[in-house]
Amino acid sequence: MLQTAVQLSAYEVTLIRGGVWKPRTRPGSFEGVGGAALVWLKQAGNAVGLPVATEVAKPAHVEACLKAGVDVLWIGARTTTSPFAVQEIADALRGMDTPVMIKNPMSPDIELWIGAIERIHKAGITKIMAVHRGFSTYGETLYRNQPIWRIPIELRRRLPHLPLICDPSHICGKQRYVMAVAQQAIDLLFDGLMIEVHCAPRSALSDSGQQMTPAQYGRLIRKLRHVSSSGPTQLPEIMKLLRKEIDAIDDNVIALLAKRMECVKRIGIWKRNHNVSLFQPERWERILQDRVQSSERRHLSGSFVRNLFEHIHEEALNIQGRVRSGRSSSRRNRGVEAFTAEHFENDRRVSGQCDVTELDLRGKAKNSSPLSWEEGTCAPDVRLD
Ligand code: PEP
Ligand code: MN
């Protein structure tokens, strides 16, 4: 701990973290040294003149930390998932003003994250920071935890004054991806980074694959490109034009989606009248393959388009479910209901109309630039040594 802190102090660092109690998924792994290590943590901080932070998961941890003079506490992802546990920690903190960092819960549930923030805030803690560490998933994925950036982005929208930190080490699970994810967090206007560093990563007792040496940390900090949220005060003409074009395209996209859903409703009526299942696996398989192929021809990320169509398909099935159960009640829907199956089968004009507009959209999409930062795409490996 001491060696790592001393080596780190050569670089830009504002707070030193160390896990004294480590929540581990399976028993038998190293679970931290426990309370005795609080002294080591404080010693390391004092040696380099920096405040220190550790994870607390229950009131006894909070009490021990406050007694030992730990400067900042954090609530881990597993704990944020449990409102009972968070409330107990909040109660133990009442009357204190120790800063608290709150990691996102394991599952992509923004309400649970905000709920934990509220519980700590209601206990009277004013210095709160949120930490984005990604979300658990099943199976082999590039990252250990999926970043699902739209969740921290939504948190920022809902709580704009709350400092937001990114923990790229836990998102990546592998040291070589940390640089790319750290840069992405900076580009998304995060306020800080929590990065795991170890003086000898290979002999780290937990998560050794995601640790970097202090020297690698120094190189990462040097390589990070800093950005500003607004750029020059006067937007160049081209930016204004591009934004105007985007507004118009988005409007088009929405109009096309509405049109697509109209077709979906009519198909729903036919399915209902012929007692056919809403879900058509072969058709769905063909749609996915076709849309992904066509997106790749247009330099759009296949996984982005796949996700998008999964949402569209889900909504289509919901709409057809409502048609089937007679729950589609808007005036527009009633109009569609009046359409008989026979009528539908003879109506070529309707499908012709859909196609023409879809072609329009494709024409525009052709000119758009490739998405480089979509989820699921491979972040570049960055060697830090
Ligand atoms: C940690 O930061 O060491 C940790 C256990 O993180 P998380 O709660 O994000 O899994
Ligand atoms: Mn860790």
Short mmCIF file of N, CA and C and ligand atoms in Angstrom, two decimals, residues 17 19 22 24 55 74 103 144 167 169-170 196 206-207 210-211, ligand 2:
data_model
loop_
_atom_site.label_atom_id
_atom_site.label_comp_id
_atom_site.label_asym_id
_atom_site.label_seq_id
_atom_site.Cartn_x
_atom_site.Cartn_y
_atom_site.Cartn_z
N ARG A 17 -7.36 5.29 -2.99
CA ARG A 17 -8.35 4.30 -2.58
C ARG A 17 -7.66 2.99 -2.21
N GLY A 19 -9.09 -1.06 -0.81
CA GLY A 19 -10.19 -1.89 -0.32
C GLY A 19 -9.78 -2.61 0.96
N LYS A 22 -13.32 -6.34 1.18
CA LYS A 22 -13.59 -6.55 -0.25
C LYS A 22 -14.77 -7.50 -0.42
N ARG A 24 -16.62 -10.17 -2.21
CA ARG A 24 -16.26 -11.09 -3.28
C ARG A 24 -17.46 -11.96 -3.62
N GLU A 55 -14.08 1.26 0.91
CA GLU A 55 -15.47 0.83 0.74
C GLU A 55 -16.08 0.43 2.08
N TRP A 74 -16.79 4.90 0.26
CA TRP A 74 -17.60 4.60 -0.92
C TRP A 74 -18.47 3.39 -0.68
N LYS A 103 -21.32 3.95 -5.85
CA LYS A 103 -21.18 3.25 -7.13
C LYS A 103 -22.55 2.83 -7.65
N ARG A 144 -15.60 -6.54 -18.60
CA ARG A 144 -16.08 -7.29 -17.45
C ARG A 144 -17.49 -6.81 -17.07
N ASP A 167 -15.10 4.59 -13.09
CA ASP A 167 -14.16 3.57 -12.63
C ASP A 167 -13.89 2.64 -13.82
N SER A 169 -11.45 0.74 -14.44
CA SER A 169 -10.83 -0.55 -14.10
C SER A 169 -11.91 -1.62 -13.95
N HIS A 170 -12.99 -1.27 -13.24
CA HIS A 170 -14.05 -2.26 -13.04
C HIS A 170 -14.87 -2.49 -14.28
N GLU A 196 -7.54 1.58 -10.70
CA GLU A 196 -6.82 0.67 -9.81
C GLU A 196 -5.35 0.58 -10.19
N SER A 206 -6.43 -9.20 -5.42
CA SER A 206 -7.75 -9.24 -6.08
C SER A 206 -7.68 -8.47 -7.38
N ASP A 207 -8.47 -8.96 -8.36
CA ASP A 207 -8.60 -8.28 -9.65
C ASP A 207 -7.26 -7.92 -10.29
N GLN A 210 -6.86 -6.23 -13.86
CA GLN A 210 -7.27 -4.85 -14.17
C GLN A 210 -6.38 -3.79 -13.52
N GLN A 211 -5.32 -4.23 -12.82
CA GLN A 211 -4.45 -3.26 -12.15
C GLN A 211 -3.35 -2.80 -13.10
MN MN B 2 -11.17 -3.99 -7.13
#
